[in-house]
Amino acid sequence: MPMQPWFTDAKLGIFIHWGIYAVDGVQESWSFYDDIVPHDQYMSQLERFTGAEYDPKAWADLFARAGARYAVLTSRHHDGVALWDTRYGDLNLGRDYIGPYAEALREKGLKVGLYYSHSDWNHPDYASTRKPGRPPELEDNRYSEVAAEDEDLDAWERFLAYRDGQIRELASRYRPDLMWFDGEWDRSEEQWRIPELAALIRSEVPDVVFNARMLSEGDYATPEQGAPVVPPEGPWELCLTLNDSWGHQHHDHNHKSVDQLIRYFTETIGGGGNLLLSVGPREDGTIPREHVERLEGLGDWIARHAEAVYGTERGLPAGHHYGPSTLSKDRRTLYLILFDAPRAEINVRGLLGSVRRVTVLASGTELAHRITGGLHETPGVLWIEPPTGADLDPHATVLAVEFDGELELYRGAGRF
Ligand code: GLC
């Protein structure tokens, strides 16, 4: 299926890891799986989770201010605790947190994403089988697999029926624009019955988008935490934490700065991807100040440079400009991102078309430009007068390079 244009045009999404793990501020699901927190203690957070200040309208307002066009909420993480009043399984918070979230996002014009973990380390029927060809060097974990001689395929069928029940509820009740799957590594495509799962969701929401952890049915690549050096070719999305944790962990103050976030963001969109930036609300539903400030800082920068962001396409490959760039849909305007205050003229190599005008995007100030060198089919170097003073953005300055026609790139090695 061709990618939904809303997704590639959106550029920024907000990832929300919210669950019982926020009560004690322990790692989501992994903390009991890895025996860092005793299982009883982890599960005792269920009684202490309040959601007392849950205000999805405030979330949606903040996400819109950040410049996001969609959000993805953990409807059910690997710990199996559902954020809606599901009829399936017996682990949920007794309240529907998803309906009001979906409604609040839609009121703000944001697309609705739901995260759902294929794996469920708390379901009684989950650890009933094992992945075929599981490498022998991997230790088995009691929450995810059983020894080959203990496999119980009836139990696995019951697990899939529970999973399908929950998925049908999510798809029909909230009609998500995006389903963001996770935890796929525990089983094979065949065990998950991926095509059937996709068909079930599409029977309710035909235009739904899937991330790559939906295996053969995935629509886009899902790199996690590390910015790809060579951007993937098709659509993709980098998911990234604001500090070092997905969920709320009280002790984690290692937040990325607004400057760093703008770098991650522009490098991602310059390579044709979206940034899915994660926030971890507290157990009561409030988003920590440190997260709010950073989202607003990124949003302010995006608002000043919206033209270079939304609806653009991946910019120049590495080697033409010392920084990221994006390209307008009509391919007639190239947006160059400058992270530092230039000391001298800015140079761009390999542009074949003629340049009509160069401006500072935020202020409209026109900058002089000239071309040196070039021979036969090899283009010269474009030199742009450096912006100064108020034309320099405190975080990253954007120059708009307008061509007479469409961008044409020279990728050769010169004449020899
Ligand atoms: C990993 C982790 C999970 C987190 C996810 C986000 O798959 O298992 O805790 O939710 O990454 O991408």
GROMACS .gro file of N, CA and C in nm, residues 352 371-381 410 413-416:
model
   51
  352LEU      N    1   2.301   2.221  -1.032
  352LEU     CA    2   2.307   2.245  -1.176
  352LEU      C    3   2.220   2.362  -1.221
  371ILE      N    4   2.865   3.244  -0.809
  371ILE     CA    5   2.915   3.109  -0.838
  371ILE      C    6   3.059   3.119  -0.886
  372THR      N    7   3.144   3.033  -0.836
  372THR     CA    8   3.281   3.029  -0.886
  372THR      C    9   3.307   2.894  -0.951
  373GLY      N   10   3.394   2.894  -1.050
  373GLY     CA   11   3.439   2.770  -1.112
  373GLY      C   12   3.332   2.706  -1.198
  374GLY      N   13   3.348   2.576  -1.221
  374GLY     CA   14   3.256   2.503  -1.307
  374GLY      C   15   3.315   2.491  -1.445
  375LEU      N   16   3.297   2.375  -1.503
  375LEU     CA   17   3.351   2.353  -1.636
  375LEU      C   18   3.261   2.253  -1.707
  376HIS      N   19   3.221   2.288  -1.831
  376HIS     CA   20   3.131   2.202  -1.907
  376HIS      C   21   3.013   2.159  -1.821
  377GLU      N   22   2.997   2.028  -1.805
  377GLU     CA   23   2.878   1.981  -1.731
  377GLU      C   24   2.897   1.984  -1.579
  378THR      N   25   3.017   2.021  -1.535
  378THR     CA   26   3.042   2.023  -1.390
  378THR      C   27   3.007   2.160  -1.333
  379PRO      N   28   2.910   2.166  -1.242
  379PRO     CA   29   2.871   2.299  -1.193
  379PRO      C   30   2.977   2.359  -1.101
  380GLY      N   31   2.974   2.491  -1.090
  380GLY     CA   32   3.065   2.558  -0.998
  380GLY      C   33   3.011   2.549  -0.855
  381VAL      N   34   3.076   2.627  -0.768
  381VAL     CA   35   3.034   2.628  -0.628
  381VAL      C   36   2.950   2.753  -0.605
  410TYR      N   37   2.418   1.761  -0.943
  410TYR     CA   38   2.533   1.696  -1.007
  410TYR      C   39   2.598   1.606  -0.904
  413ALA      N   40   3.213   1.321  -1.038
  413ALA     CA   41   3.344   1.344  -0.978
  413ALA      C   42   3.423   1.448  -1.057
  414GLY      N   43   3.361   1.519  -1.148
  414GLY     CA   44   3.433   1.618  -1.228
  414GLY      C   45   3.486   1.553  -1.355
  415ARG      N   46   3.553   1.636  -1.437
  415ARG     CA   47   3.601   1.586  -1.565
  415ARG      C   48   3.748   1.548  -1.547
  416PHE      N   49   3.783   1.428  -1.589
  416PHE     CA   50   3.925   1.395  -1.578
  416PHE      C   51   3.979   1.325  -1.700
   0.00000   0.00000   0.00000
